Short mmCIF file of C-alpha atoms and ligand atoms in Angstrom, two decimals:
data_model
loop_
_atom_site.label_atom_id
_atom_site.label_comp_id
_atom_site.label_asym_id
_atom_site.label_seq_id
_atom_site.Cartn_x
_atom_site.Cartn_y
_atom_site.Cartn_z
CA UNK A 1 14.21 14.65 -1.60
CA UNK A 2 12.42 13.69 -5.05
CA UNK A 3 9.51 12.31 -5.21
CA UNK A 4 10.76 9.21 -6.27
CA UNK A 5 13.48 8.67 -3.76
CA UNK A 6 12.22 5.95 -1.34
CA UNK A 7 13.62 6.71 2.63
CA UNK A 8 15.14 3.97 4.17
CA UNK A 9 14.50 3.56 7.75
CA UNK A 10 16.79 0.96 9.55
CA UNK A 11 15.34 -0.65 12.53
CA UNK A 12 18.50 -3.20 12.72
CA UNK A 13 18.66 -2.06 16.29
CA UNK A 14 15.63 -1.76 17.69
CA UNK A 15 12.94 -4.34 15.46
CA UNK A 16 16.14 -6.29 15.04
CA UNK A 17 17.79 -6.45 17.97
CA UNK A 18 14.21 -7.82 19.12
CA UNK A 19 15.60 -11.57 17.95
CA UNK A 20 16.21 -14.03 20.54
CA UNK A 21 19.29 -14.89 21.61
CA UNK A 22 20.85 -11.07 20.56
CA UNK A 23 22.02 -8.33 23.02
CA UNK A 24 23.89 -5.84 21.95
CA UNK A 25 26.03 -3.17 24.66
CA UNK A 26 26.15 -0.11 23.45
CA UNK A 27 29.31 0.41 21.64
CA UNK A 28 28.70 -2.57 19.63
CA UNK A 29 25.12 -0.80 18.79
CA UNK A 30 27.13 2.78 18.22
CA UNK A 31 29.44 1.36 15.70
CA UNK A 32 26.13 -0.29 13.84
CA UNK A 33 24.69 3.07 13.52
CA UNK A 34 27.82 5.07 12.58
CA UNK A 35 28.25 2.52 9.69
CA UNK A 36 24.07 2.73 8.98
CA UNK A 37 24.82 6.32 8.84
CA UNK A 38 27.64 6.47 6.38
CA UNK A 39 25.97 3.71 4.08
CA UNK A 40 23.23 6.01 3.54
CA UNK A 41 20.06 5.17 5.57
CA UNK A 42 17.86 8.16 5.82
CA UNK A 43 16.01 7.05 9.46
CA UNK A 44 18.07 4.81 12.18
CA UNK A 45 15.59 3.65 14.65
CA UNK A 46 18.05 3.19 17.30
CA UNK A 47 15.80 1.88 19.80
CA UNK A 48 12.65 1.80 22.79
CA UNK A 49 14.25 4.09 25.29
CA UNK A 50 11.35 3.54 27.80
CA UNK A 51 11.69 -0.51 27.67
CA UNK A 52 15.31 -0.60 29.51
CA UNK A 53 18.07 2.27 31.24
CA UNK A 54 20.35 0.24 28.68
CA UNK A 55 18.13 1.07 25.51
CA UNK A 56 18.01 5.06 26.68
CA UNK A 57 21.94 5.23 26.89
CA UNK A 58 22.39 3.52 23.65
CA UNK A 59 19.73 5.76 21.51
CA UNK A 60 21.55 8.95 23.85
CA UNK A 61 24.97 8.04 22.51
CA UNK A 62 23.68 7.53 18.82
CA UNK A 63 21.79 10.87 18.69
CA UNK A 64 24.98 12.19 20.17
CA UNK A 65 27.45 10.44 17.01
CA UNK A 66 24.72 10.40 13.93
CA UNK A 67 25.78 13.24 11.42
CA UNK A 68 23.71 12.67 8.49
CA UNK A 69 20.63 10.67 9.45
CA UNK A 70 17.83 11.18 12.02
CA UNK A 71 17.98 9.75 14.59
CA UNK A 72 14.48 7.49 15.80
CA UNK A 73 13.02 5.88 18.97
CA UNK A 74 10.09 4.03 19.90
CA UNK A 75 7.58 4.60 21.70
CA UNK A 76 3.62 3.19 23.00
CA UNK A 77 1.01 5.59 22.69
CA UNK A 78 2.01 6.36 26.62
CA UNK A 79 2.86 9.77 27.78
CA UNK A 80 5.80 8.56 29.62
CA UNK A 81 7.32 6.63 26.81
CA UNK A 82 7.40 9.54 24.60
CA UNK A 83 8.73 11.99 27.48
CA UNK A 84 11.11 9.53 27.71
CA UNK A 85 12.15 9.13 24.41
CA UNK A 86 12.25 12.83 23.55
CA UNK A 87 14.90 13.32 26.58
CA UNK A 88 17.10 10.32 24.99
CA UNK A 89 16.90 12.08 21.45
CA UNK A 90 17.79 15.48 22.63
CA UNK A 91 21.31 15.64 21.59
CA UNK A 92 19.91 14.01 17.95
CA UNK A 93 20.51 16.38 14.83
CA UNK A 94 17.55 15.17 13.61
CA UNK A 95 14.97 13.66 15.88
CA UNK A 96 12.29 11.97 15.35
CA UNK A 97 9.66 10.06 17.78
CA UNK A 98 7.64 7.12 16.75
CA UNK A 99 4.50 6.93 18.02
CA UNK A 100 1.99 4.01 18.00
CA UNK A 101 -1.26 1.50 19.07
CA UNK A 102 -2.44 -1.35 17.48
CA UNK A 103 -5.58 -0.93 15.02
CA UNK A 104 -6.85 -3.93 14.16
CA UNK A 105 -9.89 -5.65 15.53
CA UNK A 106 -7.57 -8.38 17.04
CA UNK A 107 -5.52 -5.57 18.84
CA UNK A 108 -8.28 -3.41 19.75
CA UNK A 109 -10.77 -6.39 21.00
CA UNK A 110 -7.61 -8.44 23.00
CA UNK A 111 -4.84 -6.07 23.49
CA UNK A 112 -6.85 -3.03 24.83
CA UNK A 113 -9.84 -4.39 25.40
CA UNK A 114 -11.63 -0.86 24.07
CA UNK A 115 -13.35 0.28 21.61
CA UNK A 116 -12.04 1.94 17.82
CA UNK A 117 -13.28 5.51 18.83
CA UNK A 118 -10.79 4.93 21.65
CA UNK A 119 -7.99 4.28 19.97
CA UNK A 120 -8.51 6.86 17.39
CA UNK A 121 -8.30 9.44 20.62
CA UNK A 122 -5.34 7.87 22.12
CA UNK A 123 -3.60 8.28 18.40
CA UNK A 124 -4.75 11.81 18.41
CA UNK A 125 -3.32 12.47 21.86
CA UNK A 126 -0.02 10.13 21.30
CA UNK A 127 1.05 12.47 17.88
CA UNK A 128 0.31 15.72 19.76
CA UNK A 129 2.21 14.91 23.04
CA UNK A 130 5.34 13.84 20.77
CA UNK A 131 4.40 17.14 18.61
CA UNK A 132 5.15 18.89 21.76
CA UNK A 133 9.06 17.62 21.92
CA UNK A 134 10.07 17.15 18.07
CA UNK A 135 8.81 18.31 14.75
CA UNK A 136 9.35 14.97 13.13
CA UNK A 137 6.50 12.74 14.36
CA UNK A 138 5.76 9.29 12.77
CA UNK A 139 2.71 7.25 13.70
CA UNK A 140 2.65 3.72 13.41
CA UNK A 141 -1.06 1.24 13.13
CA UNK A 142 0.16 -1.58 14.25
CA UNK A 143 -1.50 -5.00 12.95
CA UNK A 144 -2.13 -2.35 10.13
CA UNK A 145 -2.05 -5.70 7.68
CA UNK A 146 -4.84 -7.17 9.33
CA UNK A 147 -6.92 -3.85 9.58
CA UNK A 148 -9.90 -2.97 7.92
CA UNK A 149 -9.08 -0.36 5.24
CA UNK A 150 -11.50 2.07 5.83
CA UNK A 151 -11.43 2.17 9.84
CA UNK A 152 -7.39 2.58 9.12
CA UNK A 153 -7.76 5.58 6.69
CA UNK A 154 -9.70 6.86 9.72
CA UNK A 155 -6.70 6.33 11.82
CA UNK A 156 -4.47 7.90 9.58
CA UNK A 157 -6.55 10.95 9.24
CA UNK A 158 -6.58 11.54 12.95
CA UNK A 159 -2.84 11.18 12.76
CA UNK A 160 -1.88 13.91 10.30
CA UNK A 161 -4.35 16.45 12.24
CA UNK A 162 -2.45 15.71 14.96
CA UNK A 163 0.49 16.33 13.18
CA UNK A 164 2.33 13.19 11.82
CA UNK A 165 4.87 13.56 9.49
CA UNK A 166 5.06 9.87 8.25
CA UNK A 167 2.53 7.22 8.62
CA UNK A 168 3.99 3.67 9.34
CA UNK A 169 1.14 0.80 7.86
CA UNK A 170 2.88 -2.40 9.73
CA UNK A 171 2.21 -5.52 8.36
CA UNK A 172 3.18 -7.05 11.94
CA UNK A 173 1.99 -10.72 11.51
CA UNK A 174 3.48 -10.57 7.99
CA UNK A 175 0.05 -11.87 6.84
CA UNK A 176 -0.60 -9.87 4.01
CA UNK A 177 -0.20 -11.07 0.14
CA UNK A 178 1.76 -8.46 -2.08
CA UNK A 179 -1.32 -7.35 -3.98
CA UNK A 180 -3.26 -6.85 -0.76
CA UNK A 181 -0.55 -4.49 1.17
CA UNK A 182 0.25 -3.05 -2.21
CA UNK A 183 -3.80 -2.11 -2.26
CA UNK A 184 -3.89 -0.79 0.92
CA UNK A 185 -1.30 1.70 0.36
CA UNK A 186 -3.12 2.67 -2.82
CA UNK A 187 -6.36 2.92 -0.55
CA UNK A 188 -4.72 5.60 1.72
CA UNK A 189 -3.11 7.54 -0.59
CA UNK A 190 -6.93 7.49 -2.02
CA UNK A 191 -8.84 8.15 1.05
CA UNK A 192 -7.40 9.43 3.55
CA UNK A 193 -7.99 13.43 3.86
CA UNK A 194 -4.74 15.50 4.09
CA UNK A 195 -2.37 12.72 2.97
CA UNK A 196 -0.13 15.50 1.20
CA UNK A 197 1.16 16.33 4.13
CA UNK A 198 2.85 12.51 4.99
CA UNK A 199 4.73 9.65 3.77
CA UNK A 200 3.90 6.68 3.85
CA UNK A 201 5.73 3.98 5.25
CA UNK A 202 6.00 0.03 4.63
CA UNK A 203 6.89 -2.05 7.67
CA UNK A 204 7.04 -5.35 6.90
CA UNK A 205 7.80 -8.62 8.51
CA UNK A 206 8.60 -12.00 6.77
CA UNK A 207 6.46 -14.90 8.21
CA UNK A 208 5.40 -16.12 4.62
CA UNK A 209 8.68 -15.21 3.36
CA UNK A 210 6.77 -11.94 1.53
CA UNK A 211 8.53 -9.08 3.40
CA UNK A 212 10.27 -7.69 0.43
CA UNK A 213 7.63 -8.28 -2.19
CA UNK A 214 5.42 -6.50 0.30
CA UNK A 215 7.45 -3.25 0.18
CA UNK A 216 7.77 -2.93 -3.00
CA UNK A 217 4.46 -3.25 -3.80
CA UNK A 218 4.40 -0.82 -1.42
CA UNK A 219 6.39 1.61 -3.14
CA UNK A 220 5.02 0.98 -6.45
CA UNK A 221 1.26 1.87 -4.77
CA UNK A 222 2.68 5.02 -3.49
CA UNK A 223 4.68 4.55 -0.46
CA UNK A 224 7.69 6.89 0.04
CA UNK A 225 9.71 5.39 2.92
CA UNK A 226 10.55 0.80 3.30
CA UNK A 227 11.23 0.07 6.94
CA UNK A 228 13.97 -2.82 7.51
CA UNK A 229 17.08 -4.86 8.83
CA UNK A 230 20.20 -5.94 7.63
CA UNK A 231 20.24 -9.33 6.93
CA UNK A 232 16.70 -9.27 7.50
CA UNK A 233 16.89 -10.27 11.02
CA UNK A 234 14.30 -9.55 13.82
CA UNK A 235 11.48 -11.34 15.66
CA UNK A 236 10.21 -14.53 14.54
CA UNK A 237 10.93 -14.67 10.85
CA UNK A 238 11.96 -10.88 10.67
CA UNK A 239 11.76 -7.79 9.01
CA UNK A 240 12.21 -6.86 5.69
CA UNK A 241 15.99 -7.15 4.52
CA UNK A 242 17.40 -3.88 3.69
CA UNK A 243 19.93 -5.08 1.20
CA UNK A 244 17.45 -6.73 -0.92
CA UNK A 245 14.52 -4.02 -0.92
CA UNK A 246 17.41 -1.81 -2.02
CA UNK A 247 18.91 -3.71 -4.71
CA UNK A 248 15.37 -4.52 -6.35
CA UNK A 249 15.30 -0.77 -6.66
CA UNK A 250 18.56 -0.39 -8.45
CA UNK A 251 18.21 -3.26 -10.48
CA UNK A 252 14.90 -2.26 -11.45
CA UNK A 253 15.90 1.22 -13.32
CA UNK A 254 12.30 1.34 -14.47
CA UNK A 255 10.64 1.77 -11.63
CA UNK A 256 12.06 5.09 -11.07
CA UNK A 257 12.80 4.37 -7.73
CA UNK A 258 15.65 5.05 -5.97
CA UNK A 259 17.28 5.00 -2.51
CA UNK A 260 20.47 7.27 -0.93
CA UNK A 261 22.16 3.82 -0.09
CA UNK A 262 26.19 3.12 -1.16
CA UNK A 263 25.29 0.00 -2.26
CA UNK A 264 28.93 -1.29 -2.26
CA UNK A 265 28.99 -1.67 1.63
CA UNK A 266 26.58 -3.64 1.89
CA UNK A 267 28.50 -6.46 2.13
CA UNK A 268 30.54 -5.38 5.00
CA UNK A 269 27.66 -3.81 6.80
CA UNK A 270 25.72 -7.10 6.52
CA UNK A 271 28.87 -9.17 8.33
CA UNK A 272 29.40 -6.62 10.82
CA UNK A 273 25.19 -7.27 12.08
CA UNK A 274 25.67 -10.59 11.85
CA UNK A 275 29.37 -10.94 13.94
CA UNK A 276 28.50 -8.26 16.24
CA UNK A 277 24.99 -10.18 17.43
CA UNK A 278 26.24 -13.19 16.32
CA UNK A 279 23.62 -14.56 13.92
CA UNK A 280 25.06 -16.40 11.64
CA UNK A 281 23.62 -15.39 7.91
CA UNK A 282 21.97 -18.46 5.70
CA UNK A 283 24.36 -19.11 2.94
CA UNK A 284 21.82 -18.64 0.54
CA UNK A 285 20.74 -15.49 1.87
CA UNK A 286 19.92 -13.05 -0.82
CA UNK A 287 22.53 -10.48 -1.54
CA UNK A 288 24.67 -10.87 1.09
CA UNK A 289 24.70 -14.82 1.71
CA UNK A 290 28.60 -16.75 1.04
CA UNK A 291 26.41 -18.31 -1.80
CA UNK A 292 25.10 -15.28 -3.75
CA UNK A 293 27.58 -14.96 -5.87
CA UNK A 294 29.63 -18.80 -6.07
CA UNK A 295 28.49 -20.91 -8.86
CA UNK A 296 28.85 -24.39 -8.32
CA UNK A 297 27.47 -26.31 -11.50
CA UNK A 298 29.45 -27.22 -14.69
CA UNK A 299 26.78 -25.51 -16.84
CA UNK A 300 26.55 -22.59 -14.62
CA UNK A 301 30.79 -22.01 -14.18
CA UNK A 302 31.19 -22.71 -17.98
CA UNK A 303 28.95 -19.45 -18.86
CA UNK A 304 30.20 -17.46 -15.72
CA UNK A 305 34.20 -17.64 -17.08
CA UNK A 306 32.61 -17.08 -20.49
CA UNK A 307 30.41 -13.63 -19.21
CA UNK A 308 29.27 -13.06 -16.28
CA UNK A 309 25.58 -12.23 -16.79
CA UNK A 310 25.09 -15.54 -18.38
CA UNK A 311 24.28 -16.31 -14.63
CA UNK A 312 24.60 -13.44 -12.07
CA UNK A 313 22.09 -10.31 -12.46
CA UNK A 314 24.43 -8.16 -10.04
CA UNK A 315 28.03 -7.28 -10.57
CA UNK A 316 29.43 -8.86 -6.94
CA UNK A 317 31.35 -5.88 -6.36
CA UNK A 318 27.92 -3.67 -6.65
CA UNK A 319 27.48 -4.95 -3.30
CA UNK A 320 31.15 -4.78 -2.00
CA UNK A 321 32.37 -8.62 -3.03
CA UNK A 322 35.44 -9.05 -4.81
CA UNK A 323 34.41 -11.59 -7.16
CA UNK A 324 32.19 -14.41 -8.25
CA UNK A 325 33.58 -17.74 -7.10
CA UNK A 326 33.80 -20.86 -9.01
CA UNK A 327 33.21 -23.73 -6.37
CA UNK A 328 34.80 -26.88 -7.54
CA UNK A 329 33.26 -29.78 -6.77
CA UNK A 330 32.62 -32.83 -8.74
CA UNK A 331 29.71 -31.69 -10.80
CA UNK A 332 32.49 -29.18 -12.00
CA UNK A 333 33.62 -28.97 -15.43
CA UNK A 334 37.35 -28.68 -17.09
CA UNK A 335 36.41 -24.74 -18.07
CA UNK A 336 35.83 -24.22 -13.99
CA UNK A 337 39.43 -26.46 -13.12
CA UNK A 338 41.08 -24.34 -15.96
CA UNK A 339 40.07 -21.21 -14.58
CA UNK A 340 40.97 -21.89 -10.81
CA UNK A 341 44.38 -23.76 -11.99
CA UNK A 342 45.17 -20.26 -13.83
CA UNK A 343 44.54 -18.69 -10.46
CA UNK A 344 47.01 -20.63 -8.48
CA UNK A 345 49.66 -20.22 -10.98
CA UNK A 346 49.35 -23.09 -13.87
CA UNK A 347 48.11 -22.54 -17.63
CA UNK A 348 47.01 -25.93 -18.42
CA UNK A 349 46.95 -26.75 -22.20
CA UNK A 350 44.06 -28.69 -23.83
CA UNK A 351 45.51 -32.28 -23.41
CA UNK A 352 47.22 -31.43 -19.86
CA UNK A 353 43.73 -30.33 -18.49
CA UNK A 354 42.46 -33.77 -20.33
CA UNK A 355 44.87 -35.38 -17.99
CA UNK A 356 44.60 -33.19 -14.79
CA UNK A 357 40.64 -33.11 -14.82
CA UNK A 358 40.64 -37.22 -14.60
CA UNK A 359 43.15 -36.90 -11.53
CA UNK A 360 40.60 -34.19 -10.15
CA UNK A 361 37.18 -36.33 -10.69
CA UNK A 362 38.93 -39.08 -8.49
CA UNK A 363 39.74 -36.20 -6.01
CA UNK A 364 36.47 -35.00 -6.00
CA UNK A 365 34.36 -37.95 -5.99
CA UNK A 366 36.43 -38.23 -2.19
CA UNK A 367 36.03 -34.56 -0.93
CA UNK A 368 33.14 -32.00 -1.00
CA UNK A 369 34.34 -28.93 -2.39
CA UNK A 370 37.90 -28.63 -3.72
CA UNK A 371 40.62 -25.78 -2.21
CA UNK A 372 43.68 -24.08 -3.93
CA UNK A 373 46.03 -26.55 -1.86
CA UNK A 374 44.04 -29.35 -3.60
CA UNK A 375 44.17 -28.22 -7.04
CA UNK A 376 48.35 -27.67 -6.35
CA UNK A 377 48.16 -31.66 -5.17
CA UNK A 378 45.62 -32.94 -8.12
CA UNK A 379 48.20 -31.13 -10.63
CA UNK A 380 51.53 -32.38 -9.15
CA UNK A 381 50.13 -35.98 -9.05
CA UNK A 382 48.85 -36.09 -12.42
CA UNK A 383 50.85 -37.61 -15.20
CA UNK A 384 52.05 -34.56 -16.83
CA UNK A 385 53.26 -32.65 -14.07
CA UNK A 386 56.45 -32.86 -15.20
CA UNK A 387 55.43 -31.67 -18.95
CA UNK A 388 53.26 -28.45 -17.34
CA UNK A 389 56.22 -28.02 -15.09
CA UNK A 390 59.02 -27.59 -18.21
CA UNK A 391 56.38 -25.33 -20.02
O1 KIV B 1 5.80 -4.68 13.48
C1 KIV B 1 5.34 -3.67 14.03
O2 KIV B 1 4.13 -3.41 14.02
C2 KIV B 1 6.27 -2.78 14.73
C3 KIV B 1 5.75 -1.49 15.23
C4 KIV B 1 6.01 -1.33 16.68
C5 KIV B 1 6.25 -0.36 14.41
O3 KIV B 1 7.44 -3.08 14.82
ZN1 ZN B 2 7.95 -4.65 13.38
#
């Protein structure tokens, strides 16, 4: 791995599958991870084996399919959850056990009721136990967004003599602003004694919406490895979505960042989350939404047919969709009728599409968006249908 290739951990099924109303068996959950593995996540966090039998046998079978990644579960800072977990990962060609206790005064003062020298022993104790099963130990803070900085580098210390290999710094409330998270990272990979021998990792979630900017700042501060969903799904407002932290990174060349992700099935992986728990994905999702690449506008369709960058910053098929679609409706223009009239089999000449775009104004004034089978009827009830016909 070079040092500027950013790991990208995919906690679809287990932060993920935390959103209400979603249950996944697990073959539904073993076909998510076999496609997770071959579009190229590094880490599949396929789940909390201690919370459920039904959450053991589905990270079992994954650490029994996974070829390429490793394979990830969950676990409190509880002896028993991490016994647990290292008997579901046992057939895993790469484990890994993730380890964890909330750090911030909120946690420590309400959760645990205990003090911070506490918690900085039941870290300790939490990495070593897990040390004991797998080489691959990541620690999470949780509430590390909300943590003091200094009393976290503390925690992270204690962490990496105990042996973590990663250190996760959750932003679990998703309270933090992007320069904030983006200066805590900095601050640990300043402070914190032995951090050459970890990545770090941003967590994210999105209840201001700032999930993505989050981890990249991240990443930018130093961070090696973005935790996230596809489709950005997960509890409350979610996680960080994985198909937009990773095309930032490619569209960003500058940044020298990059990720091991086939970008062009991202698409396809993004419908198969959302039908298999089926969540429905906002149309205007980023990336992945049925409105990321249609252009609707007479301005914006004109410069589309002329080039395509005039409006779109991705190539469509970058992320596995065929093509950019021109949406006519009635704030469409005659280049956007010409160009889906071509489609469906006319070539309209300069005075025909005169005549045809009056017929379609009427038409659309009536209807919201206009289909192929409309643009066949607009055409053979405009005046010169016979005229476009003979041609
Ligand atoms: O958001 C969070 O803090 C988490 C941890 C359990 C890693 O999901
Ligand atoms: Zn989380």
């Amino acid at each position: 791995m070079s040092n500027n290739n950013i790991q990208i951990f995919d906690t679809t099924l287990r932060d993920g599958e935390q959103v209400p109303g979603c249950k996944l068996n697990t073959d539904q959950k073993s076909v998510i991870a076999e496609q997770l593995d071959r579009l190229g996540v590094d880490v599949i966090e396929a789940g909390f084996p201690v919370s459920s039998p039904g959450d053991f046998k589905s990270v079992e079978a994954i650490s029994k399919i996974v070829k390429n990644a490793t394979v990830c579960g969950l676990t409190r800072s509880v002896q028993n959850d991490i016994k647990v977990a290292a008997e579901a990962l046992k057939y895993a060609v790469k484990p890994r056990i993730h380890t964890g206790i909330g750090t911030s005064e909120s946690h420590i003062v309400h959760k645990f009721k205990t003090t911070q020298e506490d918690i900085l022993r039941r870290a300790f104790d939490a990495v070593k136990y897990a040390k004991s099963f797998v080489e691959d130990v990541e620690f999470y803070a949780e509430d590390a967004g909300r943590t003091d900085n200094e009393y976290l580098a503390k925690v992270c210390e204690v962490a990496i003599k105990a042996g973590a290999t990663v250190l996760n710094i959750p932003d679990t409330t998703g309270y933090c602003l992007p320069s904030e998270y983006g200066a805590k990272i900095k601050y640990l990979k300043e402070n914190v004694k032995g951090i050459e021998k970890a990545i770090l990792s941003c967590h994210c979630h999105n209840d201001l919406g700032l999930a993505t900017a989050n981890s990249i700042e991240g990443v930018i501060n130093g961070a090696r490895q973005i935790e996230c969903t596809i489709n950005g799904i997960g509890e409350r407002a979610g996680n960080t979505a994985l198909e937009e932290v990773v095309m930032v990174l490619k569209q960003h060349p500058y940044l020298n960042l990059d990720t091991n992700i086939n970008t062009s099935m991202l698409y396809g992986m993004s419908q198969l989350v959302s039908d298999s728990m089926g969540i429905y994905t906002q149309p205007n999702k980023a990336i992945v939404g049925a409105n990321a690449f249609a252009h609707s506008s007479g301005i914006h369709q004109d410069g589309v047919i002329k080039n395509r960058e005039t409006y779109e910053i991705i190539d469509p098929k970058d992320v596995g969709v065929t093509n950019s679609a021109i949406i006519l409706t009635a704030r469409s223009g005659r280049a956007a009728l010409a160009y889906r009239a071509k489609n469906v089999g006319y070539e309209l000449t300069k005075l025909q599409l005169d005549e045809v775009y009056a017929n379609f104004l009427k038409f659309a004034d009536r209807n919201k968006e206009i289909n192929d089978n409309d643009i066949h009827q607009i055409i053979e009830t405009s005046k010169v249908y016979q005229e476009i016909l003979s041609a």
